Coordinates of C-alpha atoms and ligand atoms in Angstrom, one line a residue:
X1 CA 153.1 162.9 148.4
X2 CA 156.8 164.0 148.2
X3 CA 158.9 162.4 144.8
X4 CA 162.3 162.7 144.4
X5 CA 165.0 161.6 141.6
X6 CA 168.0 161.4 143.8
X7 CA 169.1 158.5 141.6
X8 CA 168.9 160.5 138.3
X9 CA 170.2 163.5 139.8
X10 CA 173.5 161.9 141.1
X11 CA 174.1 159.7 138.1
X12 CA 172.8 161.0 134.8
X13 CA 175.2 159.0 132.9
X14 CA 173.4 156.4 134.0
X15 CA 170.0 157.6 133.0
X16 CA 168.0 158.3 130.3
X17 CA 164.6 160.4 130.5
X18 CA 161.9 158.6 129.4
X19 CA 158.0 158.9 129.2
X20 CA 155.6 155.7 129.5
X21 CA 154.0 154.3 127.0
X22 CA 150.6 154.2 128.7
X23 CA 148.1 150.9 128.6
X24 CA 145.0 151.1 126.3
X25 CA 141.7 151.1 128.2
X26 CA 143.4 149.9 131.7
X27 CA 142.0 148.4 134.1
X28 CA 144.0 147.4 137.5
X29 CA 143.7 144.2 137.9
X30 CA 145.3 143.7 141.2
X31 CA 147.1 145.7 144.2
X32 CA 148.9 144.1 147.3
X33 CA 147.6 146.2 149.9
X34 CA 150.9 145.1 151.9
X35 CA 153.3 146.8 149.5
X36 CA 151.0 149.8 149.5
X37 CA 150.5 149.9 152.9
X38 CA 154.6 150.4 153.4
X39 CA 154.5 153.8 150.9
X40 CA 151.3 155.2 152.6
X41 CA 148.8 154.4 149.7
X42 CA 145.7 153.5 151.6
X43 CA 142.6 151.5 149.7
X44 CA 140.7 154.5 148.8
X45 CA 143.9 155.8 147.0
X46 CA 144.9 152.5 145.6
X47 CA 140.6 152.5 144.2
X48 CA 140.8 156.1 142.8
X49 CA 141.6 157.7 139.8
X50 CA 145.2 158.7 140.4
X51 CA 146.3 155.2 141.1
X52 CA 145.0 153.9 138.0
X53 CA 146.6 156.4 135.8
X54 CA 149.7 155.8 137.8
X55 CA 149.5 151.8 137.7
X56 CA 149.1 152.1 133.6
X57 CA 151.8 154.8 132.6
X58 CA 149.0 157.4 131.9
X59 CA 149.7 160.0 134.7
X60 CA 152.9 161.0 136.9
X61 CA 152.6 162.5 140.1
X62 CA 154.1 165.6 140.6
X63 CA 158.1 165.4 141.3
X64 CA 158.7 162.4 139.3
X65 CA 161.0 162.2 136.4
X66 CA 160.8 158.8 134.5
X67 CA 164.1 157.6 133.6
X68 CA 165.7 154.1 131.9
X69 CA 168.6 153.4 133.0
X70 CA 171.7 151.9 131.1
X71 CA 174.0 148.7 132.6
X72 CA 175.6 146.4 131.9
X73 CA 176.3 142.4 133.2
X74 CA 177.7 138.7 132.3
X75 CA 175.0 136.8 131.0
X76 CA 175.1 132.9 131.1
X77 CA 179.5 133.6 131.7
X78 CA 179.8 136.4 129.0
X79 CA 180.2 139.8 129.3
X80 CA 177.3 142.0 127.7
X81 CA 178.7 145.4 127.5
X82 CA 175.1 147.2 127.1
X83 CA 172.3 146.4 128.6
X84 CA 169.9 148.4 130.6
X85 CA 165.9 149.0 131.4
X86 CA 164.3 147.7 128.3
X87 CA 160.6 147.8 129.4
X88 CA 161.0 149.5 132.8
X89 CA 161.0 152.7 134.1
X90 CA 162.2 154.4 137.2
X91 CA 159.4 157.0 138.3
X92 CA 161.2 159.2 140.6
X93 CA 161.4 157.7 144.7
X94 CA 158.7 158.0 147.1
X95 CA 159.5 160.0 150.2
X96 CA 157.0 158.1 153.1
X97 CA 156.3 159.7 156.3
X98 CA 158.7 157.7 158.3
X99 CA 161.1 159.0 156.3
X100 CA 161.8 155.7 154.3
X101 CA 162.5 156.1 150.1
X102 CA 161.1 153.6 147.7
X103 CA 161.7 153.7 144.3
X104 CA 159.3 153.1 142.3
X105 CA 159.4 151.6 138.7
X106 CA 157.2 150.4 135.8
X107 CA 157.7 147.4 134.0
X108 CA 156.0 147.1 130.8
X109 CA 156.2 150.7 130.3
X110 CA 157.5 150.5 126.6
X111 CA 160.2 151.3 124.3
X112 CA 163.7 152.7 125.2
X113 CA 167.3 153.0 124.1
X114 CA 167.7 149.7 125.8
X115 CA 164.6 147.8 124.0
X116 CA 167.4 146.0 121.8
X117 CA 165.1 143.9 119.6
X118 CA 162.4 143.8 122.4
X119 CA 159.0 145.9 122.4
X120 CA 159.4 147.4 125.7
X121 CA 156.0 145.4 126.5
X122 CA 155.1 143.2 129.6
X123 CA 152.5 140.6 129.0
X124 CA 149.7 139.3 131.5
X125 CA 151.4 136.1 132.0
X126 CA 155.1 137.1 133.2
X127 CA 153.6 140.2 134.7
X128 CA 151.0 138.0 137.0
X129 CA 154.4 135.7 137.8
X130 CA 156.4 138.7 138.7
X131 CA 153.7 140.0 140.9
X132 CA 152.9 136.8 142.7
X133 CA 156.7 136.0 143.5
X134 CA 157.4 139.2 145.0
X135 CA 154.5 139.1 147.3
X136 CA 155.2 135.4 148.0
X137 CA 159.0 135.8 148.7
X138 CA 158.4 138.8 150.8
X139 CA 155.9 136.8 153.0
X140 CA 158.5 134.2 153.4
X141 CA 160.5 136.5 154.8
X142 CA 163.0 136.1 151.4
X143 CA 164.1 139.9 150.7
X144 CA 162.6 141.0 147.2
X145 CA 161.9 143.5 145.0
X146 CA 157.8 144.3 145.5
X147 CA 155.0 144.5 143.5
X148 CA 152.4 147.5 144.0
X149 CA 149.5 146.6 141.6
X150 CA 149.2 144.7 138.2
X151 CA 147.4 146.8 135.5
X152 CA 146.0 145.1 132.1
X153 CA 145.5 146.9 128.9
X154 CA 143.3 145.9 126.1
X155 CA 146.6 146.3 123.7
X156 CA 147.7 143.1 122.5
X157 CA 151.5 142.2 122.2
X158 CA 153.2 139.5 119.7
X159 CA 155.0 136.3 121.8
X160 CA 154.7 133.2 120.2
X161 CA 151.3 134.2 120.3
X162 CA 149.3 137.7 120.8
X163 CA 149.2 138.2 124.8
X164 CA 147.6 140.6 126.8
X165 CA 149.9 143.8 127.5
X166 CA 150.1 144.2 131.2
X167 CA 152.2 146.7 133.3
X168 CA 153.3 145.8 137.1
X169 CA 154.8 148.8 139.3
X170 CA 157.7 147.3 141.0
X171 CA 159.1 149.1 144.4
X172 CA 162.3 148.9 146.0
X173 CA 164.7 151.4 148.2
X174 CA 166.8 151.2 145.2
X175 CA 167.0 149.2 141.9
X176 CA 170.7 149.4 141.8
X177 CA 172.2 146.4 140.1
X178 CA 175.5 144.3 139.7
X179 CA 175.7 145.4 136.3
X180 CA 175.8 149.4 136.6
X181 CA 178.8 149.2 138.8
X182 CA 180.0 146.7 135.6
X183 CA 179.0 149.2 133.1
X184 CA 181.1 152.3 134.5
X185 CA 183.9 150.2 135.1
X186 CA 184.6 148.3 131.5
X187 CA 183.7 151.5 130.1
X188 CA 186.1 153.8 131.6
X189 CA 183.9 155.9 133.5
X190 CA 185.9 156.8 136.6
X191 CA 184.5 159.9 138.0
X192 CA 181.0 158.4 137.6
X193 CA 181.8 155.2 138.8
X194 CA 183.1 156.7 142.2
X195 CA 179.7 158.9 142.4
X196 CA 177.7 155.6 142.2
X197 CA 179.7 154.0 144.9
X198 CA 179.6 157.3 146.9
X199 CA 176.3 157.1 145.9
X200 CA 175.3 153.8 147.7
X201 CA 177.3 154.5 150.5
X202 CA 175.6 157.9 151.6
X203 CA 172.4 156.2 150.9
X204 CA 172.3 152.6 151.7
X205 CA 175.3 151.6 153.3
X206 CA 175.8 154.4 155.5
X207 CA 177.0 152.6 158.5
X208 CA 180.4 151.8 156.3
X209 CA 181.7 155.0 156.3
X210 CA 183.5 155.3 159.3
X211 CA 185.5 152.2 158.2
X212 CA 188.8 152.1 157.5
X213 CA 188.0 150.8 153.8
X214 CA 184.4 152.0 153.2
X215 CA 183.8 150.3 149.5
X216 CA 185.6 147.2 151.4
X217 CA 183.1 147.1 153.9
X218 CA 180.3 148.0 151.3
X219 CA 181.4 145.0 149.5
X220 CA 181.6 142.9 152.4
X221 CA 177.6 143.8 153.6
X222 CA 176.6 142.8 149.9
X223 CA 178.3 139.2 150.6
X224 CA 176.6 138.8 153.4
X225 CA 173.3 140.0 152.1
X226 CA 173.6 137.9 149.2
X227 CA 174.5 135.1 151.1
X228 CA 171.6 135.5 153.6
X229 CA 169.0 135.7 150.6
X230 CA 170.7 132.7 148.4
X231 CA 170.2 130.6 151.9
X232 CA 166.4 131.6 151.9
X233 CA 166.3 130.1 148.3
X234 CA 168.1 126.9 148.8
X235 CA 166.3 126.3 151.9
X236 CA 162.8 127.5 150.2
X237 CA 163.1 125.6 147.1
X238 CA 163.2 128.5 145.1
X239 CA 165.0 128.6 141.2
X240 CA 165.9 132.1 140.3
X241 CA 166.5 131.1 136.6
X242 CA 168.5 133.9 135.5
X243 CA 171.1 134.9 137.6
X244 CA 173.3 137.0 135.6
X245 CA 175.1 139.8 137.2
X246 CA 172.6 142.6 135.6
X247 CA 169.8 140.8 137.4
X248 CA 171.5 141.0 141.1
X249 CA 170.9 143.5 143.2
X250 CA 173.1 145.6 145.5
X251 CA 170.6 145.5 148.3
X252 CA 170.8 141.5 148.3
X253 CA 167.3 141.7 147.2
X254 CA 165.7 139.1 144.6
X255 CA 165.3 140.9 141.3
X256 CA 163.6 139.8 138.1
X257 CA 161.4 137.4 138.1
X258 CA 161.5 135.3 134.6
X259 CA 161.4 131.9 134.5
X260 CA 161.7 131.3 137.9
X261 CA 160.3 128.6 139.7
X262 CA 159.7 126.7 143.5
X263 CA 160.5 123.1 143.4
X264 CA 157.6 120.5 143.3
X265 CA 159.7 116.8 143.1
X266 CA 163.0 117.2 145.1
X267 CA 165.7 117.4 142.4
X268 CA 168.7 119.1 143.6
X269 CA 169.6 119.9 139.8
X270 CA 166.5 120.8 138.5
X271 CA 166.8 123.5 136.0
X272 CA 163.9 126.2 135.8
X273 CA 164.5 128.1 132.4
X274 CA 163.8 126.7 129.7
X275 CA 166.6 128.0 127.7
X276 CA 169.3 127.3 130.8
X277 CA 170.4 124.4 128.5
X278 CA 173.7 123.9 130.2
X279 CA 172.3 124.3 133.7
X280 CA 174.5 127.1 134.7
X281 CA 171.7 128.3 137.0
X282 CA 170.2 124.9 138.4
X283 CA 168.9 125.1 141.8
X284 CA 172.2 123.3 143.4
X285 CA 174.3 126.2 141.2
X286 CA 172.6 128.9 142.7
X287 CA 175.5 129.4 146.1
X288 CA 177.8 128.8 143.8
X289 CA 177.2 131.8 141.0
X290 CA 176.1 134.0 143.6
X291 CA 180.0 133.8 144.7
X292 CA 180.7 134.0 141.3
X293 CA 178.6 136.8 140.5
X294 CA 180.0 139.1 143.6
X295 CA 183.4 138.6 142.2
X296 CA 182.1 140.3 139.2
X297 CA 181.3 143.1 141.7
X298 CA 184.7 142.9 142.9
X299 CA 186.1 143.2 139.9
X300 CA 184.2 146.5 139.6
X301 CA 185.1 147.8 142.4
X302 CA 188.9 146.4 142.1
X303 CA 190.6 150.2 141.9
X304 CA 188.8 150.7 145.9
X305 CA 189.4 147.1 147.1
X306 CA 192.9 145.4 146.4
X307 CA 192.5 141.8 145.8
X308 CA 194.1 141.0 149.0
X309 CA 191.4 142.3 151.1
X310 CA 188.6 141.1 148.7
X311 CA 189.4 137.4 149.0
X312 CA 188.6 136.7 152.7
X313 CA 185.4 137.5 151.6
X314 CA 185.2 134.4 149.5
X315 CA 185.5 132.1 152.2
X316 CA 183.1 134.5 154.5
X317 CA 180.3 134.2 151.9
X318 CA 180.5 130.3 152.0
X319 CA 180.3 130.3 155.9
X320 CA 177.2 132.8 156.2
X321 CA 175.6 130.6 153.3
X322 CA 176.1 127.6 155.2
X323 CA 175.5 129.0 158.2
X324 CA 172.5 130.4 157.1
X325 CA 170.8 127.6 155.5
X326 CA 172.0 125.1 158.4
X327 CA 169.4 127.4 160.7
X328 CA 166.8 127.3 158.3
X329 CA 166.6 123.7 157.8
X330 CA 167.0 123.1 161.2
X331 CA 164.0 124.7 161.8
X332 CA 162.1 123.5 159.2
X333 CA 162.8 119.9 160.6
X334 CA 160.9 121.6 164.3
X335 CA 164.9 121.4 165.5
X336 CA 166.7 123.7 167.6
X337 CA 170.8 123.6 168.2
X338 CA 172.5 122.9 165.7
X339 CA 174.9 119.3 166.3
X340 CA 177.4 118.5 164.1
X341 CA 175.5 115.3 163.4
X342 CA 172.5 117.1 161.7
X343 CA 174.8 117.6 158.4
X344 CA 174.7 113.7 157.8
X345 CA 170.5 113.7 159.0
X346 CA 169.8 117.1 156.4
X347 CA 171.9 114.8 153.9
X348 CA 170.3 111.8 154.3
X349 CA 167.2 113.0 154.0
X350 CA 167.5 115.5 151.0
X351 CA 169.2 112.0 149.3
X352 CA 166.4 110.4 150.1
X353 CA 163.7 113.2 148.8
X354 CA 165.9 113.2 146.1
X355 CA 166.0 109.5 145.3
X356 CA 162.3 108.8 145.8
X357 CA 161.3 111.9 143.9
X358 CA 159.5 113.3 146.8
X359 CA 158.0 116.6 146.9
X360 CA 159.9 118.8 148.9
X361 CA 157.5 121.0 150.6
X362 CA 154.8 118.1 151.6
X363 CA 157.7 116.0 152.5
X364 CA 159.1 118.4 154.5
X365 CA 155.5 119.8 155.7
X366 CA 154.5 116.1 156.6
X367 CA 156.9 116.2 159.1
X368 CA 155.0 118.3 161.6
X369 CA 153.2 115.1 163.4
X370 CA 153.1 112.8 166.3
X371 CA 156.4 111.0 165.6
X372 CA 154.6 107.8 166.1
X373 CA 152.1 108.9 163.2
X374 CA 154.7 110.0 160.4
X375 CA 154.4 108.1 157.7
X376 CA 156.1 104.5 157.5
X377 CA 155.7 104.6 153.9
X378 CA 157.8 102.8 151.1
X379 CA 161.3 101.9 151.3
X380 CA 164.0 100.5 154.3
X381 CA 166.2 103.8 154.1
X382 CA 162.9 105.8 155.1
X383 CA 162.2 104.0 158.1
X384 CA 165.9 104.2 158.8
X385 CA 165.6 107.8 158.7
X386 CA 162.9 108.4 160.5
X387 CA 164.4 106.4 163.0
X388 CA 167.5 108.6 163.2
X389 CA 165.1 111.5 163.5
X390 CA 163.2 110.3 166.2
X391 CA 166.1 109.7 168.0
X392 CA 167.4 112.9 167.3
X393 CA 163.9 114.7 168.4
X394 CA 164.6 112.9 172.0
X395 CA 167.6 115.3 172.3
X396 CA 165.5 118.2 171.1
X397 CA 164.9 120.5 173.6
X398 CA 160.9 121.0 172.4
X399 CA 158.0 119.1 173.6
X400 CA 156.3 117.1 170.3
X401 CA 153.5 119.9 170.3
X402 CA 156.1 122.4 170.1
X403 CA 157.8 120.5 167.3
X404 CA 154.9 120.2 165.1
X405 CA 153.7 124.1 165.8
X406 CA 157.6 125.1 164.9
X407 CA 157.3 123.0 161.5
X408 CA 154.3 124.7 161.0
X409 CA 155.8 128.3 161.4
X410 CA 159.0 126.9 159.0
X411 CA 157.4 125.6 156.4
X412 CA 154.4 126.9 154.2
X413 CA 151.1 125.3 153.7
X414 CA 150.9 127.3 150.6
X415 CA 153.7 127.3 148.0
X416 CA 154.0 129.1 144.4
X417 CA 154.0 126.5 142.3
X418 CA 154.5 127.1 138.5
X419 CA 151.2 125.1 137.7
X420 CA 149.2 127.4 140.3
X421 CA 150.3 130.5 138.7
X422 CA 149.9 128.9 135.3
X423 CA 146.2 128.0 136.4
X424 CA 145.2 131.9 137.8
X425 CA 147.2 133.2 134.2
X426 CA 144.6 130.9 132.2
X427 CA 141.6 132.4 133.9
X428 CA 142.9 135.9 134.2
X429 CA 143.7 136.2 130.4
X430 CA 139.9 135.5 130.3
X431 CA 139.5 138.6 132.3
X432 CA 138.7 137.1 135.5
X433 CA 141.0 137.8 138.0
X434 CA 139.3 136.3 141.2
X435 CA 141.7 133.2 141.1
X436 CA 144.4 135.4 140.7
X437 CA 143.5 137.9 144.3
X438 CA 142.7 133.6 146.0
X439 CA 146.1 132.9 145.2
X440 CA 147.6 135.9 146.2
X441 CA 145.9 135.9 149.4
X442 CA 146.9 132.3 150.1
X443 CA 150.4 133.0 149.3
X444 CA 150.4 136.7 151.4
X445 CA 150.5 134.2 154.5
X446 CA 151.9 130.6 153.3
X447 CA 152.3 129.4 157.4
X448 CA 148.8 129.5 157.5
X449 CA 145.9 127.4 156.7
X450 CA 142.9 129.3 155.3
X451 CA 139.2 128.6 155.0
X452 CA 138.5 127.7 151.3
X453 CA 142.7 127.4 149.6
X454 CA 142.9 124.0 150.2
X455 CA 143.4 124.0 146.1
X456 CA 146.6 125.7 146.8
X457 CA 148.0 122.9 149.1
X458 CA 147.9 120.3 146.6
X459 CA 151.1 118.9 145.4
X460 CA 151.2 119.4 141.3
X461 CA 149.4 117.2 138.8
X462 CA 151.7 115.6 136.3
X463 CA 150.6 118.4 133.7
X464 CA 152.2 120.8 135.6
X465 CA 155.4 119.5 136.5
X466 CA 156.7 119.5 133.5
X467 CA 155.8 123.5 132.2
X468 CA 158.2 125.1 130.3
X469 CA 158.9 128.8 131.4
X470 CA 161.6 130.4 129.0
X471 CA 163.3 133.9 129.5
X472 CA 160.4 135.6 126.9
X473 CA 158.6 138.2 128.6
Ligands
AMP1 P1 165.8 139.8 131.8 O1 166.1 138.4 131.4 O2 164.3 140.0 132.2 O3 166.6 140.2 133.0 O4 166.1 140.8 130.6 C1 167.3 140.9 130.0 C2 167.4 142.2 129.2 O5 166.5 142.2 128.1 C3 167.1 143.4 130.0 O6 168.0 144.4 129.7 C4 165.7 143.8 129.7 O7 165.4 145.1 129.8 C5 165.6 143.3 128.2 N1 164.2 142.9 127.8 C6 163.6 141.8 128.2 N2 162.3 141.8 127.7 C7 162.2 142.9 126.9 C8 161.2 143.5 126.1 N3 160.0 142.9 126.0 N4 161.4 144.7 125.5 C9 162.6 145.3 125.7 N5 163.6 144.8 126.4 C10 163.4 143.7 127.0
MG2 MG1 167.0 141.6 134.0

């Protein structure tokens, strides 16, 4: 097992060394063999010793140098001129035998010069929500941040109440945020500021540097990588919560899983966290700050890309969006070909999901029948939409059988709704964790049905529509 601390090494403004803070009495309570399976860990590694002193912050593999690292970001429209890793750690990066990198990193891993008022701690609850998302998104093909294992110590940790601490090791090629290209820049660091970017270039955007403008096109992969990932979430039903510029990633990848949340009821404007009281970051926002949020990037990067040359993007990153999400839905409604008339049928039914408070992944899931057999249910604009889509399916070039089997493969059987995660979170801070591996197996392949998760099909009780999930951790 080769480790490596290229990031470190490169940018030690940027870094801080660090030791864990280690779990008492750990136990792991959960790996995703998928996220091991892409550094090389097989199950007997994942079951022995080393991976459970790894997993709790009690034993580093040879070649890793923890570090926290310092950024900055705008938070809610403001600029926070210091934030950083406050209760995570970068470990070193894993060279695989294919000759990939992942780094990896420890959340939950305690105190460090970026704690502000915080513990450094992780708690059962959010950790169990972090690792279920990223395993979730990743199977719906959303690009994310992973989770390796979730550990649980016997340490308790103050919230509003005492919680369970908890550690999750997190895995990505690189953790690079927004926010340390804003750091360097408001702070004046120039030299380091052109090692990051020469940094990401040499390492994950390789293919830019034979153009003309290499931090241009650098610029121009992240708009259409955040583009392509903000698409997923619109068309997924997917809430980030907290998209401020320190929690968006330079890979496009989905980063930070707080108070996040998939929609139940179909409310364009619902607003996930808690403490969002403005509802900068409602789902219908979300396209909109993501532009927002690159132009913070830009602005970083402003003394390597002129103005003139950054603002095509603008209208780029609004086309691949649209573009993007027009595909998805299409085939979530068993489509293929986009016409220009599918704008006003999406529309018309979104309005009327929206209107009738439907829930947006039965809704959309019920769609995958015998057109004669959907349902005829309540109101005149329904059956006026169905009929429009049954027209429309005519033109379709699939047979019905291939319509309902697309549906199928477009849209999950097996969604993470808050109340499901808030169920296995219940059980699991009573130390059993057997709901917690159902779930996560249900949701490691959402397209299909399983023997025995019916439970995770059903649409939410009224209880748990209506949970509040804040930005505490
Ligand atoms: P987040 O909303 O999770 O992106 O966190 C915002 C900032 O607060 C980041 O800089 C975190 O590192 C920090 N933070 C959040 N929770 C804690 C905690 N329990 N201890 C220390 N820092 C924290
Ligand atoms: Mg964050």
């Amino acid at each position: 097992m080769e480790f490596v601390n290229r990031f470190s090494t490169a940018l030690p403004e940027l870094c801080h060394q660090q030791q864990p803070t280690p779990l008492q009495d750990p136990e792991l309570a959960i790996v995703s063999q998928d996220a091991a399976a892409l550094l090389g860990f097989d199950k007997t590694f994942m079951a022995g010793p080393e991976a459970l002193g790894l997993t709790a912050g009690k034993l580093l593999i040879e070649g890793m140098q923890p570090v926290s690292t310092v950024y900055a970001g705008h938070q809610f429209g403001g600029y926070s001129p210091q934030l950083g890793d406050g209760r995570a750690l970068l470990l070193g990066e894993l060279k695989t035998a294919q000759g990939d990198y992942w780094e990896l990193q420890l959340k939950g891993s305690g105190l460090t010069p970026f704690s502000r008022q915080g513990d450094g701690k992780a708690v059962l609850r959010s950790t169990i929500r972090e690792f279920l998302a990223s395993e979730a998104m990743a199977a719906l093909g959303i690009a994310t941040t992973r989770a390796l294992s979730l550990s649980v110590g016997s340490g308790l940790v103050q919230r509003e109440r005492f919680e369970k601490e908890a550690m999750l090791v997190r895995m990505a090629p690189s953790h690079i945020r927004f926010g340390h290209f804003e750091y360097l820049y408001y702070q004046q660091q120039t030299q380091p500021l052109k090692r990051l970017i020469d940094f990401c270039l040499e390492h994950y955007f390789s293919d830019c540097l034979t153009h003309q403008n290499p931090v241009l096109a650098m610029l121009q992969q992240v708009v259409d990588s955040t583009a392509l990932m903000i698409a997923k979430w619109q068309a997924e039903g997917f809430c980030h919560g907290v998209m401020n510029t320190d929690n968006m990633s330079i890979l496009g990848l989905t980063i930070d899983y707080g108070p996040y949340g998939f929609l139940d009821d179909y409310n364009p404007s619902h607003i996930c966290n808690h403490s969002d009281h403005y509802g900068r970051y409602a789902f219908n926002q979300q396209p909109g700050v993501g532009l927002w949020n690159i132009q913070r990037l830009a602005q970083a990067l402003s003394d390597y890309v002129p103005s003139n040359q950054a603002e095509p993007l603008w209208m780029r990153y609004q086309q691949t969006i649209n573009q993007h999400y027009q595909g998805l839905m299409l085939s979530k409604l068993g489509l293929t070909q986009w016409q220009d008339e599918d704008e006003a049928l999406l529309g018309q039914w979104l309005s009327l999901l929206a209107e009738q408070k439907a829930d947006y992944h039965q809704s959309m899931r019920a769609l995958a029948a015998p057109l004669a057999q959907l349902p005829e249910t309540f109101s005149v604009a329904w059956h006026t939409w169905l009929g429009r889509y049954s027209e429309r399916c005519q033109q379709n070039e699939r047979s019905q059988q291939h319509r309902i089997a697309a549906i199928k493969q477009h849209v999950p059987e097996y969604v993470l709704r808050n109340y499901l995660a808030q169920q296995v979170i219940e059980k699991a801070e009573q130390g059993d964790y057997a709901e917690l591996h159902a779930l996560h197996q249900a949701m490691s392949q959402p397209f299909t049905q399983q023997h025995g998760a019916q439970r995770f099909a059903a649409p939410p009780p009224d209880w748990g529509k209506c949970l509040e999930i804040s930005c505490s951790s």
